[in-house]
């Protein structure tokens, strides 16, 4: 889902996954409630988003990954706390939103954390997509303010620095 | 000692790829010997490695995290940076005991450590703090005058400079205006940057190679003087016999699973632990050290940030990530800093679910952010737990909770004074605040701390320096009281909270300790 191009990393990523069947259902249901209350996000994209969440959490320690899965189990069955006899992922989107808001406001210490933890991770990943960032008015890596100052030295061609900005009029060669 | 010439540093910080042995690519056991083995390559370990390498010692640096060059991490989106370069993919927390919030902890796990992920803010340790250390705690060298040469040299090497006024984002300008209306003077922050283009994403690795983190400053110079850096190397134990450290052993992380696999051993005359305040205590305990102070006295600088919604577009991303601060409330232990972050990271803390959350996210160009942190009493502990990552516990002092809430109150008042229409307070489940009067709940002492969204970036003090073994873990030289030739050289040796960003203090104290080790190296080596 993350469409930003990456350089070919010399240090290769570890290959491990965390989320299993029911976990994936709950993550998808959470994402739909948080980002697609009116069906704005396609089903394919929500499916791909679950993989992105898995890739994000999988470098964490075994303990934390286990804890995150336990939290998904707790979210799945948390409707029982409010006498709703359906798992979270079987609720309608509006029911899920209302349920998450209720959990977030709960006075029981652990319940808001269930929401906050996944809301943080999912939101960060969802709004990392360039299309979403454009939709909220973020212009991308282009910056203007630094150009108001004295010229900075131009990076030389051999410089191994990514995302080098295009030369501007006030840049000078060293 | 030779006069420093800064080799690769002087070349402009854009050194070619740092030669690093990647442990995850090694299939055969690895044995080596050196004068000095350094565990950890962050602000403490890198400075020490450079100093001892320049002194002519053979140095091996072992880093648990992976190695990513500036052109790699500079192109990573924030979540990719978190998952590859941060402890627990950026999801580390300190669990709150009693009336304490859950505190999000960000720490680096890569070659260069947290210095790669800092906001680059550089402050010297406040003189008031150093007076406590030198007068009350008996650490005679920890005076403003005693540390001045090291601060000065580190500032020169890492190019600490004022953030120019034109690099203040419009969001920051508004907070300065708001502060001014409340009679709060703002000052210019200093940062270790060279050629900053205001990308506003320092915490995920500088995309322009402008931040002078240790991977582009001290480590290239260490390597130029013969040091060897090995990544993906998890040190599991310090070898101790006869009361002296003899080396370390551990395992390289497997390239596929990320789990420890191929064994390695490094024999050395001096062992330096520089894993940071959350992991140094774990390694010391695993190695049999039993001081009651190991893992205790952890301070965090609990921090909060608010968002302020303005009618005008403020484009907070366009400018230096942090450019102003105020010490106006220093007597109350409150420090306010300008902040920003990647927009998706900021959005993660917005209130509401679904449509309400979306409404606020769509106003991102109109949202400014400002932060503050508390000079805390401590109350943290680091314990070994069931995985490689420690269990971090924190009991917030009542005084510090009140300070934290007051920080939010001040920041929100500044925002309204600047013309904000709504303020996003870091209180879970709280709607946005529309005016000053709605802020009163922050000062009524009824809000449970668990509802405060809190973070920390400066864990310190979990293996603190003291003049007697009854009072701390290491001597004023950095050597542990319990084991000869075993040194600690990172933020864990700082004996109290410092109230300011910790990068420059750690580097400077590390340089002081390293120079002491270099001066006495022959004496230490003769013990072996």
Short mmCIF file of C-alpha atoms in Angstrom, two decimals, chain B residues 22 135 160 210 263 291 350 373 449 474 479:
data_model
loop_
_atom_site.label_atom_id
_atom_site.label_comp_id
_atom_site.label_asym_id
_atom_site.label_seq_id
_atom_site.Cartn_x
_atom_site.Cartn_y
_atom_site.Cartn_z
CA UNK B 22 26.57 -6.89 8.31
CA UNK B 135 28.34 19.99 44.72
CA UNK B 160 25.90 22.97 16.10
CA UNK B 210 22.14 17.58 6.71
CA UNK B 263 27.59 -17.00 17.53
CA UNK B 291 24.10 -3.50 42.06
CA UNK B 350 -5.96 13.32 16.39
CA UNK B 373 8.53 18.44 28.30
CA UNK B 449 -2.99 10.48 34.14
CA UNK B 474 29.68 3.48 37.69
CA UNK B 479 34.12 2.21 34.98
#
